[in-house]
Amino acid sequence: LAVSEALTNIVWAPLADGLDSVSLSANWMWACRSQAGEDARLYKAVQALSDFCCALKINVPTGKDSLSMTQQYPDGSKVIAPGTVIVSAGAEVSDVKKVVPQVLVVDTNTTLYHIDFSFDMLQLGGSAFAQSQGKVGDEVPHVQDAEYFRGAFLAVQELIYKRLVIAGHDISAGGLITTLLEMCFANRKGGMEINLDALDESDIVKILFAENPGVVIQVRDKCKEEVEEILEDSEVGFVSLGKPTFKRHLLVQKNGKHYSFGIDALRNTWYSSSYLLDCKQSLNGCAEKRAENYKKQPVELYFLPSFKGKFSQYHINPDRRTPSGIRAAIIREKGTNGEREMAYSLYLAGFDVKDVMMTDLVSGRETLDDISMIVFCGGFSNSDVLGSAKGWAGGFLFNEKAKETLDRFYARKDTLSLGICNGCQLMMELGLINPEHEKRGQMLHNESHKFESSFVSVVIPKNHSIMLGSLGGSKLGIWVAHGEGKFSLPYKEEEYHVVAKYNYADYPGNPNGSDYSVAALASADGRHLAMMPHLERTIFPWQNAYYLADRMNKDQITPWIEAFVNAREWIAGNAQPL
């Protein structure tokens, strides 16, 4: 089942060579030599996994072994961890834009199908349901026919290649009922009306809670005939389950009996475990705030009417191989890790990109004299051991050549600079955004005092920054990933050139508790921008955790690319001759 779950998770991506693309990693955790029989059990488990993978024609080239999972105490007592294997799957994707989302599409002109991957009777042994009853059980589901499993996998892949599946979810922990509910949880509207009469099992509990490998897919009614033909030709077992509904419930029917589940109430139950863990990890009441707001803060998007979503709108050539003559430098320190996404964003917008290490500046090898824009990328410079960007800032402040180079660059009137995440922290630490202020703003630990990684929406107010000025009035989705992202600003909001604000003032929509919900600040003249969220990780629709559904498959690019294009165009019109 570990292998089958890894594969039913990865099946939603169109793989370059189907199942032949897949490689597995197996992490064995076993209490070997701790008591009689454990070594034999491990051997038997490895043999079973090997046989199954050979039958599927996939490899397991790597993994990790933890074979001393035993804790012994001075009184002689001993605790033995249960034998476990964790399997991860990886593969080359043929087209990332065809990856199927797990979110129910609330369209009554669609149908939900159950596709069986196990070729086995429904069993409850080892299931989450059994464990919730204080039991384990002795009859567990199996994949009875590896060749059948392979055929089911490839059939779903064919449906995805042909764009016939608009949503899908694997069946694993929690069974079919959890699969259906999770598809609904991810959409704030609508529900499902399901009829289980076509399933060859009379026990409603087994139908809903058995964890036999399988998937649920959603297809448009106009494509049903083609979908069913492909599944039948592949000799794969499937049944029609039902349809979405605009009512916020999951209605299940079996043999004339109806069972109604309130989606929002069950989502609270589903979330409760996360809340209890959050309480142990988050400070300052952030766990309670997340529990209060997690259903009240949807990602909101608004694109300006002028945005067309096409490369041609910005005169972008993604296949460009000739220099443009407009040069940007990425400056990085040990621990910087966002330079590749940033370099590509700059290149796509028309820059020639240069890679500059701090050692180049400290030694004097790099002067930045031929550079029009510098970018400080995200990451964890010097592993954050001195605090975020503190050590990086010291590299400029306490090295004469690096400081002279930076001062000379900022003294020019034809330059731009951008700091993202760790780079934003650096710019604030060096006072590069508001050098006129007597009291400097600071970047503090997130209000939750833990690392925050999430997809949020930001509002771009009317502003006169070079990069974000044309996006004023937009609401855009963006990734955040930081531990010290709280803007602590000593002056009133109007003393700052705020160019991006989190869409919600409260946590988690404001992930760090920044004053005035600030996500980005610009210098008074608009040329220099310090921003905590990662716009360079959100330039393509497929990079977004949420995107406007009617534009997802139409747009080549997101509005964030405009920031980089604006920078290139400004430099082209303002650069001074060398």
mmCIF file of N, CA and C in Angstrom, residues 281 445-446 448-454 480-484 511:
data_model
loop_
_atom_site.group_PDB
_atom_site.id
_atom_site.type_symbol
_atom_site.label_atom_id
_atom_site.label_comp_id
_atom_site.label_asym_id
_atom_site.label_seq_id
_atom_site.Cartn_x
_atom_site.Cartn_y
_atom_site.Cartn_z
ATOM 1 N N GLN A 281 3.010 24.923 18.641
ATOM 2 C CA GLN A 281 4.078 25.481 17.815
ATOM 3 C C GLN A 281 4.044 27.000 17.724
ATOM 4 N N HIS A 445 10.994 38.850 14.112
ATOM 5 C CA HIS A 445 10.424 37.510 14.018
ATOM 6 C C HIS A 445 8.923 37.599 13.772
ATOM 7 N N ASN A 446 8.422 36.660 12.988
ATOM 8 C CA ASN A 446 6.980 36.587 12.770
ATOM 9 C C ASN A 446 6.249 36.551 14.104
ATOM 10 N N SER A 448 3.976 34.728 15.036
ATOM 11 C CA SER A 448 3.791 33.346 15.482
ATOM 12 C C SER A 448 5.075 32.731 16.033
ATOM 13 N N HIS A 449 6.209 33.383 15.773
ATOM 14 C CA HIS A 449 7.537 32.887 16.146
ATOM 15 C C HIS A 449 7.829 31.524 15.526
ATOM 16 N N LYS A 450 7.329 31.319 14.328
ATOM 17 C CA LYS A 450 7.700 30.126 13.576
ATOM 18 C C LYS A 450 7.807 30.505 12.110
ATOM 19 N N PHE A 451 8.458 29.653 11.349
ATOM 20 C CA PHE A 451 8.600 29.883 9.915
ATOM 21 C C PHE A 451 7.230 29.789 9.255
ATOM 22 N N GLU A 452 6.894 30.781 8.430
ATOM 23 C CA GLU A 452 5.603 30.806 7.746
ATOM 24 C C GLU A 452 5.821 30.605 6.250
ATOM 25 N N SER A 453 5.180 29.607 5.711
ATOM 26 C CA SER A 453 5.222 29.351 4.271
ATOM 27 C C SER A 453 3.799 29.143 3.795
ATOM 28 N N SER A 454 3.306 30.071 2.995
ATOM 29 C CA SER A 454 1.908 29.987 2.558
ATOM 30 C C SER A 454 1.707 30.835 1.312
ATOM 31 N N VAL A 480 4.773 33.388 0.368
ATOM 32 C CA VAL A 480 5.647 33.884 1.432
ATOM 33 C C VAL A 480 6.376 32.689 2.039
ATOM 34 N N ALA A 481 7.607 32.909 2.459
ATOM 35 C CA ALA A 481 8.408 31.850 3.083
ATOM 36 C C ALA A 481 9.494 32.518 3.918
ATOM 37 N N HIS A 482 9.204 32.772 5.196
ATOM 38 C CA HIS A 482 10.173 33.482 6.027
ATOM 39 C C HIS A 482 9.907 33.254 7.514
ATOM 40 N N GLY A 483 10.921 33.495 8.296
ATOM 41 C CA GLY A 483 10.801 33.410 9.746
ATOM 42 C C GLY A 483 10.842 34.764 10.417
ATOM 43 N N GLU A 484 11.462 35.759 9.747
ATOM 44 C CA GLU A 484 11.570 37.111 10.306
ATOM 45 C C GLU A 484 11.063 38.105 9.270
ATOM 46 N N PRO A 511 0.782 37.088 7.429
ATOM 47 C CA PRO A 511 1.470 35.928 8.011
ATOM 48 C C PRO A 511 2.487 36.255 9.085
#
